[in-house]
Amino acid sequence: MHEMSIATHLVECILAAAAENDVARIEEVEVEVGAMRLVVPEALEMAFEAARAGTIAAGAALKVVEVAPVARCRPCGRTFHPADGEFLCPDCGQADADIVEGNDIRLTSMVCCTEEEAGERQP
Amino acid sequence: MKIDVVKNVLEASESLAGANRERLAAAGVVSINLMSAPGSGKTTLLQKTICALGPQSRSAVLVGDLQTSRDAERLAGLGAQVIQINTGSGCHLSPTQVARGLDGLALRELQFLFIENVGNMVCPAAFDLGEQLRVVLLSSPEGDDKVAKYPTLFQGADAILLTKMDLIELLGFSVSRVQEDLAKINTHAPLIRLSAQTGEGMDPWLAWLRGRRDEL
């Protein structure tokens, strides 16, 4: 359940981005999750629900976009897409690769309400 | 209103890991993140390793567990600096916990720092602590199918230790099955067969450790 620590970092991140953009409420959050981080999207959603409570993101929906890993073979330099938990280079047949994509967790966008919009929606 | 932001969610964690790495490199310490399932023999291996390296090697251990200081007690009195980290409900060590641990160690006096992660084959693999090297243990009672089942952990390993080798015949553990799986996942890390009970494999393991020290 390392999803909880990721969700805690995510909430810190969205609140910081909201503060920079004069946001009153965060309604939707989109995050890209690299496959090498071993995140279970449902577990991240649950953890996010807990971590966002009591903040301006309290009602926010979370969209998790999974990013497949990309590896670069150290011996021959070939870039390839590992699949099914195997990291075999299709050229040289070695399994000695650096992961060049699929390690990151990126906040990509947020749907928000500004103070003004929030005010207009009040009855 | 949609805001496009591209932010690395784990930036704080990653920059702290980077700072740990710089601190350890500046002090000339070989740092090793030991990862495995619970009960695969990390602490026993460290007991034997610290004794075998001898007092002149100046080792330290940061040992992570959810609760208790039992591992720190087992490692006390061997001549190494030992700090127990209790993670509470945390399923892996974090760079913050390691940074606090480093604060409590006399880094300049050290040659080796062993970070014994929380026993878990999933979560620790996803978090860089700032270590220089990753060593993964697989003990024979866990079964010979674990490399393929937890590929991410093994893919990132710099060395893989097969522990409790004295039990393999009793358990029907197939080393060749492990080798076949590793051929598709990690051909870079040496596979060292070890038994802390019989002492098998301690020499190549210590030679590997000293080799990393010489490279520094």
Coordinates of N, CA and C in Angstrom, one line a residue, chain B:
Chain B
M1 N -12.6 25.5 -15.1 CA -11.3 25.9 -15.6 C -10.4 24.8 -15.6
K2 N -9.7 24.5 -16.7 CA -8.8 23.4 -16.7 C -7.4 24.0 -16.7
I3 N -6.6 23.5 -15.7 CA -5.2 24.0 -15.6 C -4.3 22.8 -16.1
D4 N -3.4 23.1 -17.1 CA -2.4 22.1 -17.5 C -1.2 22.3 -16.7
V5 N -0.9 21.3 -15.9 CA 0.3 21.4 -15.0 C 1.1 20.2 -15.3
V6 N 2.4 20.3 -15.5 CA 3.2 19.1 -15.5 C 4.1 19.1 -14.3
K7 N 3.8 18.4 -13.3 CA 4.6 18.4 -12.0 C 4.9 17.0 -11.7
N8 N 6.1 16.8 -11.2 CA 6.5 15.5 -10.7 C 6.0 15.4 -9.3
V9 N 5.1 14.4 -9.1 CA 4.4 14.3 -7.8 C 5.4 13.9 -6.7
L10 N 6.4 13.1 -7.1 CA 7.4 12.7 -6.1 C 8.6 13.5 -6.0
E11 N 8.6 14.7 -6.5 CA 9.8 15.6 -6.6 C 10.4 15.7 -5.3
A12 N 9.7 16.0 -4.2 CA 10.2 16.2 -2.9 C 11.0 14.9 -2.4
S13 N 10.3 13.8 -2.6 CA 10.9 12.5 -2.2 C 12.2 12.2 -3.0
E14 N 12.1 12.5 -4.4 CA 13.3 12.2 -5.2 C 14.4 13.1 -5.0
S15 N 14.1 14.4 -4.6 CA 15.3 15.3 -4.4 C 15.9 14.9 -3.1
L16 N 15.1 14.5 -2.1 CA 15.7 14.0 -0.8 C 16.6 12.8 -1.0
A17 N 16.1 11.9 -1.9 CA 16.9 10.7 -2.2 C 18.2 11.1 -2.8
G18 N 18.2 12.1 -3.7 CA 19.4 12.6 -4.4 C 20.3 13.2 -3.4
A19 N 19.8 13.9 -2.4 CA 20.6 14.6 -1.4 C 21.3 13.5 -0.5
N20 N 20.5 12.4 -0.2 CA 21.1 11.3 0.6 C 22.3 10.7 -0.2
R21 N 22.1 10.5 -1.5 CA 23.1 9.9 -2.3 C 24.4 10.8 -2.4
E22 N 24.2 12.1 -2.5 CA 25.3 13.0 -2.5 C 26.1 13.0 -1.2
R23 N 25.3 12.9 -0.1 CA 25.9 12.9 1.2 C 26.8 11.6 1.4
L24 N 26.2 10.5 1.0 CA 26.9 9.2 1.2 C 28.2 9.2 0.3
A25 N 28.0 9.7 -1.0 CA 29.2 9.7 -1.9 C 30.3 10.6 -1.4
A26 N 29.9 11.8 -0.8 CA 30.8 12.8 -0.3 C 31.6 12.2 0.9
A27 N 30.9 11.3 1.7 CA 31.6 10.7 2.8 C 32.3 9.4 2.4
G28 N 32.2 9.0 1.2 CA 33.0 7.8 0.7 C 32.4 6.5 1.3
V29 N 31.1 6.5 1.4 CA 30.4 5.3 1.9 C 29.8 4.5 0.8
V30 N 30.0 3.1 0.8 CA 29.2 2.3 -0.1 C 27.9 2.0 0.6
S31 N 26.8 2.4 -0.1 CA 25.5 2.2 0.5 C 24.6 1.2 -0.2
I32 N 24.0 0.3 0.5 CA 23.3 -0.8 -0.1 C 21.9 -0.9 0.5
N33 N 20.9 -0.9 -0.4 CA 19.5 -1.1 0.0 C 19.2 -2.6 -0.1
L34 N 19.0 -3.2 1.1 CA 18.7 -4.7 1.1 C 17.2 -4.9 1.0
M35 N 16.7 -5.6 0.0 CA 15.3 -5.8 -0.1 C 14.9 -7.2 -0.3
S36 N 13.8 -7.6 0.3 CA 13.3 -9.0 0.1 C 12.0 -9.1 0.9
A37 N 11.4 -10.3 0.8 CA 10.2 -10.6 1.6 C 10.6 -10.7 3.0
P38 N 9.6 -10.6 4.0 CA 10.0 -10.8 5.4 C 10.5 -12.2 5.6
G39 N 11.5 -12.4 6.4 CA 11.9 -13.7 6.8 C 12.9 -14.4 5.8
S40 N 13.4 -13.6 4.9 CA 14.3 -14.3 3.9 C 15.8 -14.3 4.4
G41 N 16.0 -13.6 5.5 CA 17.3 -13.7 6.1 C 18.2 -12.5 6.0
K42 N 17.6 -11.3 5.9 CA 18.3 -10.1 5.7 C 19.2 -9.8 7.0
T43 N 18.5 -9.9 8.2 CA 19.2 -9.6 9.4 C 20.3 -10.6 9.7
T44 N 20.0 -11.9 9.5 CA 21.0 -12.9 9.7 C 22.2 -12.7 8.8
L45 N 21.9 -12.4 7.5 CA 23.0 -12.1 6.6 C 23.9 -10.9 7.1
L46 N 23.2 -9.9 7.6 CA 24.0 -8.7 8.1 C 24.8 -9.1 9.3
Q47 N 24.2 -9.9 10.2 CA 25.0 -10.3 11.4 C 26.3 -11.0 10.9
K48 N 26.2 -11.9 10.0 CA 27.4 -12.7 9.5 C 28.3 -11.7 8.7
T49 N 27.7 -10.8 7.9 CA 28.5 -10.0 7.1 C 29.4 -9.0 7.9
I50 N 28.7 -8.4 8.9 CA 29.4 -7.4 9.7 C 30.6 -8.1 10.5
C51 N 30.3 -9.3 11.0 CA 31.4 -10.0 11.7 C 32.5 -10.4 10.7
A52 N 32.1 -10.8 9.5 CA 33.2 -11.2 8.5 C 34.0 -10.1 8.0
L53 N 33.3 -8.9 7.8 CA 34.1 -7.7 7.3 C 35.1 -7.2 8.4
G54 N 34.7 -7.5 9.6 CA 35.6 -7.1 10.7 C 35.5 -5.7 11.1
P55 N 36.0 -5.3 12.3 CA 35.8 -4.0 12.8 C 36.5 -2.9 12.0
Q56 N 37.5 -3.3 11.3 CA 38.2 -2.3 10.4 C 37.4 -1.8 9.3
S57 N 36.3 -2.6 8.9 CA 35.5 -2.2 7.8 C 34.5 -1.1 8.1
R58 N 34.2 -0.9 9.4 CA 33.4 0.2 9.8 C 32.1 0.3 9.1
S59 N 31.1 -0.6 9.5 CA 29.8 -0.7 8.9 C 28.8 0.0 9.8
A60 N 27.7 0.3 9.1 CA 26.5 0.8 9.9 C 25.2 0.2 9.2
V61 N 24.2 0.1 10.0 CA 22.9 -0.4 9.5 C 21.8 0.5 9.9
L62 N 21.0 0.8 8.9 CA 19.7 1.4 9.2 C 18.7 0.3 9.0
V63 N 17.9 -0.1 10.0 CA 17.0 -1.2 9.8 C 15.6 -0.8 10.0
G64 N 14.8 -1.1 9.0 CA 13.4 -0.7 9.0 C 12.4 -1.8 9.3
D65 N 11.5 -1.6 10.2 CA 10.5 -2.5 10.5 C 9.2 -1.7 10.9
L66 N 8.1 -2.3 10.8 CA 6.9 -1.7 11.2 C 6.9 -1.4 12.7
Q67 N 7.3 -2.4 13.5 CA 7.4 -2.3 14.9 C 8.6 -3.1 15.5
T68 N 8.9 -2.8 16.7 CA 9.9 -3.5 17.5 C 11.3 -3.0 17.1
S69 N 12.2 -3.2 18.1 CA 13.6 -3.0 17.9 C 14.4 -4.3 17.9
R70 N 13.7 -5.4 17.6 CA 14.3 -6.7 17.7 C 15.5 -6.9 16.7
D71 N 15.4 -6.3 15.5 CA 16.5 -6.4 14.6 C 17.7 -5.6 15.1
A72 N 17.5 -4.4 15.6 CA 18.6 -3.6 16.1 C 19.3 -4.3 17.2
E73 N 18.5 -5.0 18.1 CA 19.0 -5.7 19.2 C 19.9 -6.9 18.7
R74 N 19.4 -7.6 17.6 CA 20.2 -8.7 17.1 C 21.6 -8.2 16.5
L75 N 21.5 -6.9 16.0 CA 22.7 -6.4 15.3 C 23.6 -5.6 16.2
A76 N 23.2 -5.4 17.5 CA 24.0 -4.7 18.4 C 25.2 -5.5 18.9
G77 N 26.2 -4.8 19.3 CA 27.3 -5.5 19.8 C 28.3 -6.2 18.8
L78 N 28.0 -5.9 17.5 CA 28.9 -6.5 16.5 C 29.9 -5.5 16.0
G79 N 29.9 -4.3 16.6 CA 30.9 -3.3 16.2 C 30.4 -2.4 15.1
A80 N 29.1 -2.5 14.7 CA 28.5 -1.6 13.7 C 27.6 -0.6 14.4
Q81 N 27.5 0.6 13.8 CA 26.5 1.6 14.3 C 25.2 1.1 13.8
V82 N 24.2 1.0 14.6 CA 22.9 0.5 14.2 C 21.8 1.4 14.7
I83 N 20.9 1.8 13.7 CA 19.7 2.6 14.0 C 18.5 1.9 13.6
Q84 N 17.5 1.7 14.5 CA 16.3 1.1 14.1 C 15.3 2.1 13.7
I85 N 14.6 1.9 12.6 CA 13.6 2.9 12.1 C 12.2 2.1 12.2
N86 N 11.3 2.6 12.9 CA 9.9 2.0 12.9 C 9.0 2.8 12.0
T87 N 8.5 2.1 11.1 CA 7.7 2.8 10.1 C 6.2 2.9 10.5
G88 N 5.8 2.3 11.6 CA 4.4 2.3 12.0 C 3.6 1.4 11.0
S89 N 2.8 2.0 10.2 CA 2.1 1.2 9.2 C 2.7 1.3 7.8
G90 N 3.9 2.0 7.7 CA 4.5 2.2 6.4 C 5.1 0.9 5.9
C91 N 4.9 0.6 4.6 CA 5.3 -0.7 4.0 C 6.6 -0.6 3.4
H92 N 7.3 0.5 3.5 CA 8.6 0.7 2.9 C 9.4 1.8 3.6
L93 N 10.7 1.8 3.5 CA 11.4 3.0 4.0 C 11.3 4.1 3.0
S94 N 11.3 5.4 3.6 CA 11.2 6.5 2.7 C 12.6 7.3 2.8
P95 N 12.9 8.1 1.8 CA 14.1 8.9 1.8 C 14.2 9.8 3.0
T96 N 13.0 10.3 3.5 CA 13.0 11.1 4.7 C 13.5 10.3 5.9
Q97 N 13.0 9.1 6.1 CA 13.5 8.3 7.2 C 15.0 8.0 7.1
V98 N 15.4 7.7 5.9 CA 16.9 7.5 5.7 C 17.7 8.7 6.0
A99 N 17.2 9.9 5.6 CA 17.9 11.1 5.9 C 18.1 11.3 7.4
R100 N 17.0 11.1 8.1 CA 17.0 11.2 9.6 C 18.0 10.2 10.2
G101 N 18.0 9.0 9.6 CA 18.9 8.0 10.1 C 20.4 8.4 9.8
L102 N 20.6 9.0 8.7 CA 22.0 9.4 8.4 C 22.5 10.5 9.4
D103 N 21.5 11.3 9.8 CA 21.9 12.3 10.8 C 22.4 11.7 12.1
G104 N 22.0 10.5 12.4 CA 22.4 9.9 13.6 C 23.7 9.0 13.5
L105 N 24.3 9.0 12.3 CA 25.5 8.2 12.0 C 26.7 9.1 11.8
A106 N 27.9 8.6 12.2 CA 29.1 9.2 11.9 C 29.6 8.8 10.5
L107 N 29.1 9.4 9.5 CA 29.3 8.9 8.1 C 30.7 8.9 7.7
R108 N 31.5 9.8 8.1 CA 32.9 9.9 7.7 C 33.7 8.7 8.2
E109 N 33.2 8.1 9.2 CA 33.9 6.9 9.8 C 33.6 5.6 9.1
L110 N 32.6 5.7 8.1 CA 32.0 4.4 7.6 C 32.6 4.0 6.3
Q111 N 32.7 2.7 6.0 CA 32.9 2.2 4.7 C 31.7 1.7 4.1
F112 N 30.8 1.0 4.9 CA 29.6 0.4 4.3 C 28.4 0.8 5.1
L113 N 27.3 1.2 4.4 CA 26.0 1.4 5.1 C 25.1 0.5 4.5
F114 N 24.5 -0.4 5.3 CA 23.4 -1.3 4.9 C 22.1 -0.7 5.3
I115 N 21.2 -0.6 4.4 CA 19.8 -0.1 4.7 C 18.9 -1.4 4.5
E116 N 18.5 -1.9 5.7 CA 17.6 -3.1 5.6 C 16.2 -2.6 5.5
N117 N 15.7 -2.7 4.3 CA 14.3 -2.2 4.1 C 13.3 -3.1 4.8
V118 N 12.0 -2.6 4.8 CA 10.9 -3.3 5.4 C 10.7 -4.6 4.5
G119 N 10.5 -5.7 5.1 CA 10.3 -6.9 4.3 C 9.0 -6.8 3.5
N120 N 9.2 -6.8 2.2 CA 8.1 -6.6 1.2 C 8.7 -6.6 -0.2
M121 N 8.0 -7.3 -1.1 CA 8.6 -7.5 -2.4 C 8.1 -6.5 -3.4
V122 N 7.2 -5.6 -3.0 CA 6.5 -4.7 -3.9 C 6.9 -3.2 -3.6
C123 N 6.5 -2.7 -2.5 CA 6.6 -1.3 -2.3 C 8.0 -0.8 -2.2
P124 N 8.9 -1.4 -1.5 CA 10.3 -0.9 -1.5 C 10.9 -0.7 -2.9
A125 N 10.5 -1.5 -3.8 CA 11.1 -1.4 -5.2 C 10.8 -0.1 -5.8
A126 N 9.7 0.5 -5.4 CA 9.2 1.7 -6.1 C 9.8 3.0 -5.5
F127 N 10.6 2.9 -4.4 CA 11.1 4.1 -3.8 C 12.6 4.1 -3.7
D128 N 13.2 5.1 -4.4 CA 14.7 5.3 -4.3 C 14.9 6.0 -2.9
L129 N 15.9 5.5 -2.2 CA 16.2 6.0 -0.9 C 17.5 6.9 -1.0
G130 N 18.2 6.8 -2.1 CA 19.4 7.5 -2.3 C 20.6 6.5 -2.1
E131 N 20.3 5.2 -2.1 CA 21.3 4.2 -2.0 C 22.1 4.1 -3.3
Q132 N 23.3 3.6 -3.2 CA 24.2 3.4 -4.4 C 23.8 2.1 -5.1
L133 N 23.5 1.1 -4.3 CA 23.3 -0.3 -4.8 C 22.1 -0.9 -4.2
R134 N 21.5 -1.8 -5.0 CA 20.3 -2.5 -4.5 C 20.7 -4.0 -4.5
V135 N 20.5 -4.6 -3.4 CA 20.7 -6.1 -3.3 C 19.4 -6.7 -2.9
V136 N 19.0 -7.8 -3.6 CA 17.7 -8.4 -3.4 C 18.0 -9.9 -2.9
L137 N 17.3 -10.3 -1.9 CA 17.5 -11.6 -1.3 C 16.2 -12.5 -1.7
L138 N 16.5 -13.7 -2.1 CA 15.4 -14.7 -2.3 C 15.8 -15.9 -1.5
S139 N 14.9 -16.3 -0.5 CA 15.3 -17.5 0.3 C 14.6 -18.7 -0.3
S140 N 15.2 -19.9 -0.1 CA 14.6 -21.1 -0.7 C 13.2 -21.4 -0.2
P141 N 12.8 -21.2 1.0 CA 11.5 -21.5 1.4 C 10.4 -20.6 0.7
E142 N 10.8 -19.5 0.1 CA 9.8 -18.7 -0.6 C 9.3 -19.3 -1.9
G143 N 10.2 -20.2 -2.4 CA 9.8 -20.8 -3.7 C 10.6 -20.3 -4.9
D144 N 10.9 -21.1 -5.9 CA 11.8 -20.8 -7.0 C 11.0 -20.0 -8.1
D145 N 9.7 -19.6 -7.8 CA 9.0 -18.9 -8.9 C 8.9 -17.4 -8.6
K146 N 9.6 -16.9 -7.6 CA 9.3 -15.5 -7.2 C 10.0 -14.5 -8.1
V147 N 11.0 -14.8 -8.8 CA 11.6 -13.8 -9.7 C 10.6 -13.4 -10.8
A148 N 10.0 -14.3 -11.4 CA 9.0 -14.0 -12.4 C 7.7 -13.3 -11.9
K149 N 7.4 -13.6 -10.6 CA 6.2 -13.1 -10.0 C 6.4 -11.6 -9.6
Y150 N 7.7 -11.2 -9.2 CA 8.0 -9.9 -8.7 C 9.1 -9.3 -9.6
P151 N 8.9 -9.2 -10.9 CA 10.0 -8.8 -11.8 C 10.6 -7.4 -11.5
T152 N 9.8 -6.5 -11.1 CA 10.3 -5.1 -10.9 C 11.4 -5.1 -9.8
L153 N 11.2 -5.8 -8.8 CA 12.2 -5.8 -7.7 C 13.5 -6.4 -8.2
F154 N 13.4 -7.5 -9.0 CA 14.6 -8.2 -9.4 C 15.3 -7.4 -10.6
Q155 N 14.5 -6.8 -11.4 CA 15.0 -6.0 -12.5 C 16.0 -4.9 -12.1
G156 N 15.7 -4.3 -10.9 CA 16.5 -3.2 -10.5 C 17.7 -3.6 -9.6
A157 N 17.9 -4.9 -9.4 CA 18.9 -5.4 -8.4 C 20.3 -5.3 -9.0
D158 N 21.3 -4.9 -8.2 CA 22.7 -4.9 -8.6 C 23.4 -6.3 -8.2
A159 N 22.8 -7.0 -7.2 CA 23.2 -8.3 -6.9 C 22.0 -9.1 -6.3
I160 N 21.9 -10.4 -6.6 CA 20.8 -11.2 -6.1 C 21.4 -12.3 -5.3
L161 N 20.9 -12.4 -4.1 CA 21.4 -13.5 -3.2 C 20.3 -14.6 -3.0
L162 N 20.7 -15.8 -3.3 CA 19.8 -16.9 -3.0 C 20.2 -17.4 -1.6
T163 N 19.3 -17.2 -0.6 CA 19.7 -17.5 0.7 C 19.0 -18.8 1.2
K164 N 19.5 -19.3 2.3 CA 19.0 -20.6 2.9 C 19.3 -21.8 1.9
M165 N 20.4 -21.7 1.2 CA 20.8 -22.7 0.3 C 20.9 -24.1 0.9
D166 N 21.1 -24.2 2.2 CA 21.2 -25.4 2.9 C 19.9 -26.2 2.9
L167 N 18.8 -25.5 2.5 CA 17.5 -26.1 2.6 C 16.9 -26.5 1.2
I168 N 17.7 -26.3 0.1 CA 17.1 -26.4 -1.2 C 16.6 -27.8 -1.5
E169 N 17.4 -28.8 -1.1 CA 17.1 -30.2 -1.5 C 15.8 -30.6 -0.7
L170 N 15.7 -30.3 0.5 CA 14.6 -30.6 1.4 C 13.3 -30.0 0.7
L171 N 13.4 -28.8 0.2 CA 12.3 -28.0 -0.3 C 12.0 -28.2 -1.8
G172 N 12.9 -28.9 -2.5 CA 12.8 -29.1 -3.9 C 12.9 -27.7 -4.7
F173 N 13.7 -26.8 -4.2 CA 13.9 -25.5 -4.8 C 14.9 -25.7 -6.0
S174 N 14.4 -25.2 -7.2 CA 15.2 -25.3 -8.4 C 16.0 -24.0 -8.7
V175 N 17.3 -24.0 -8.5 CA 18.1 -22.9 -8.9 C 18.0 -22.6 -10.4
S176 N 17.9 -23.6 -11.2 CA 17.9 -23.4 -12.6 C 16.6 -22.6 -13.0
R177 N 15.5 -22.9 -12.3 CA 14.3 -22.1 -12.6 C 14.5 -20.6 -12.3
V178 N 15.2 -20.3 -11.3 CA 15.5 -18.9 -10.9 C 16.4 -18.3 -12.0
Q179 N 17.4 -19.1 -12.5 CA 18.3 -18.6 -13.5 C 17.6 -18.4 -14.8
E180 N 16.6 -19.3 -15.2 CA 15.8 -19.1 -16.4 C 15.0 -17.8 -16.4
D181 N 14.4 -17.6 -15.2 CA 13.6 -16.3 -15.1 C 14.5 -15.1 -15.1
L182 N 15.7 -15.2 -14.5 CA 16.6 -14.0 -14.5 C 17.1 -13.7 -15.8
A183 N 17.2 -14.8 -16.7 CA 17.7 -14.6 -18.1 C 16.8 -13.6 -18.8
K184 N 15.6 -13.5 -18.4 CA 14.6 -12.6 -19.1 C 14.4 -11.3 -18.3
I185 N 15.0 -11.2 -17.1 CA 14.7 -10.0 -16.3 C 15.9 -9.2 -15.9
N186 N 17.0 -10.0 -15.5 CA 18.2 -9.3 -15.1 C 19.4 -10.2 -15.3
T187 N 20.2 -9.9 -16.4 CA 21.4 -10.7 -16.6 C 22.6 -9.9 -16.2
H188 N 22.4 -8.8 -15.5 CA 23.5 -7.9 -15.1 C 24.0 -8.3 -13.7
A189 N 23.0 -8.5 -12.8 CA 23.3 -8.8 -11.4 C 23.9 -10.2 -11.2
P190 N 25.0 -10.3 -10.5 CA 25.5 -11.6 -10.1 C 24.5 -12.3 -9.2
L191 N 24.4 -13.6 -9.4 CA 23.5 -14.5 -8.6 C 24.4 -15.2 -7.6
I192 N 24.3 -14.9 -6.3 CA 25.2 -15.5 -5.3 C 24.4 -16.5 -4.5
R193 N 24.8 -17.7 -4.4 CA 24.1 -18.7 -3.6 C 24.7 -18.7 -2.2
L194 N 23.9 -18.6 -1.2 CA 24.4 -18.3 0.1 C 23.7 -19.2 1.2
S195 N 24.4 -19.5 2.2 CA 23.8 -20.1 3.4 C 24.5 -19.5 4.6
A196 N 23.8 -18.7 5.4 CA 24.4 -18.1 6.6 C 24.7 -19.2 7.6
Q197 N 24.0 -20.4 7.5 CA 24.2 -21.5 8.4 C 25.5 -22.2 8.1
T198 N 25.7 -22.5 6.9 CA 26.9 -23.3 6.5 C 28.1 -22.4 6.1
G199 N 27.8 -21.2 5.8 CA 28.8 -20.2 5.4 C 29.1 -20.3 3.9
E200 N 28.3 -21.2 3.2 CA 28.4 -21.2 1.7 C 28.1 -19.9 1.1
G201 N 28.9 -19.5 0.2 CA 28.7 -18.2 -0.6 C 29.1 -16.9 0.1
M202 N 29.6 -17.0 1.4 CA 30.0 -15.8 2.0 C 31.2 -15.2 1.4
D203 N 32.1 -16.0 0.9 CA 33.3 -15.4 0.2 C 33.0 -14.6 -1.0
P204 N 32.2 -15.2 -2.0 CA 31.8 -14.4 -3.1 C 31.0 -13.1 -2.8
W205 N 30.2 -13.2 -1.8 CA 29.4 -12.1 -1.3 C 30.3 -11.0 -0.8
L206 N 31.2 -11.4 0.1 CA 32.2 -10.4 0.6 C 33.1 -9.8 -0.4
A207 N 33.5 -10.7 -1.4 CA 34.3 -10.2 -2.5 C 33.6 -9.2 -3.3
W208 N 32.3 -9.4 -3.6 CA 31.4 -8.5 -4.3 C 31.4 -7.1 -3.6
L209 N 31.1 -7.2 -2.3 CA 31.0 -6.0 -1.4 C 32.3 -5.2 -1.5
R210 N 33.5 -5.9 -1.3 CA 34.8 -5.2 -1.3 C 35.1 -4.7 -2.7
G211 N 34.6 -5.3 -3.7 CA 34.8 -4.8 -5.1 C 34.1 -3.5 -5.3
R212 N 32.9 -3.4 -4.7 CA 32.2 -2.1 -4.8 C 32.9 -1.0 -4.1
R213 N 33.5 -1.4 -2.9 CA 34.3 -0.4 -2.1 C 35.5 0.0 -2.9
D214 N 36.1 -0.9 -3.7 CA 37.3 -0.5 -4.4 C 37.0 0.4 -5.6
E215 N 35.7 0.2 -6.1 CA 35.3 1.0 -7.3 C 35.0 2.5 -6.9
L216 N 34.8 2.7 -5.6 CA 34.3 4.0 -5.2 C 35.4 5.1 -5.3

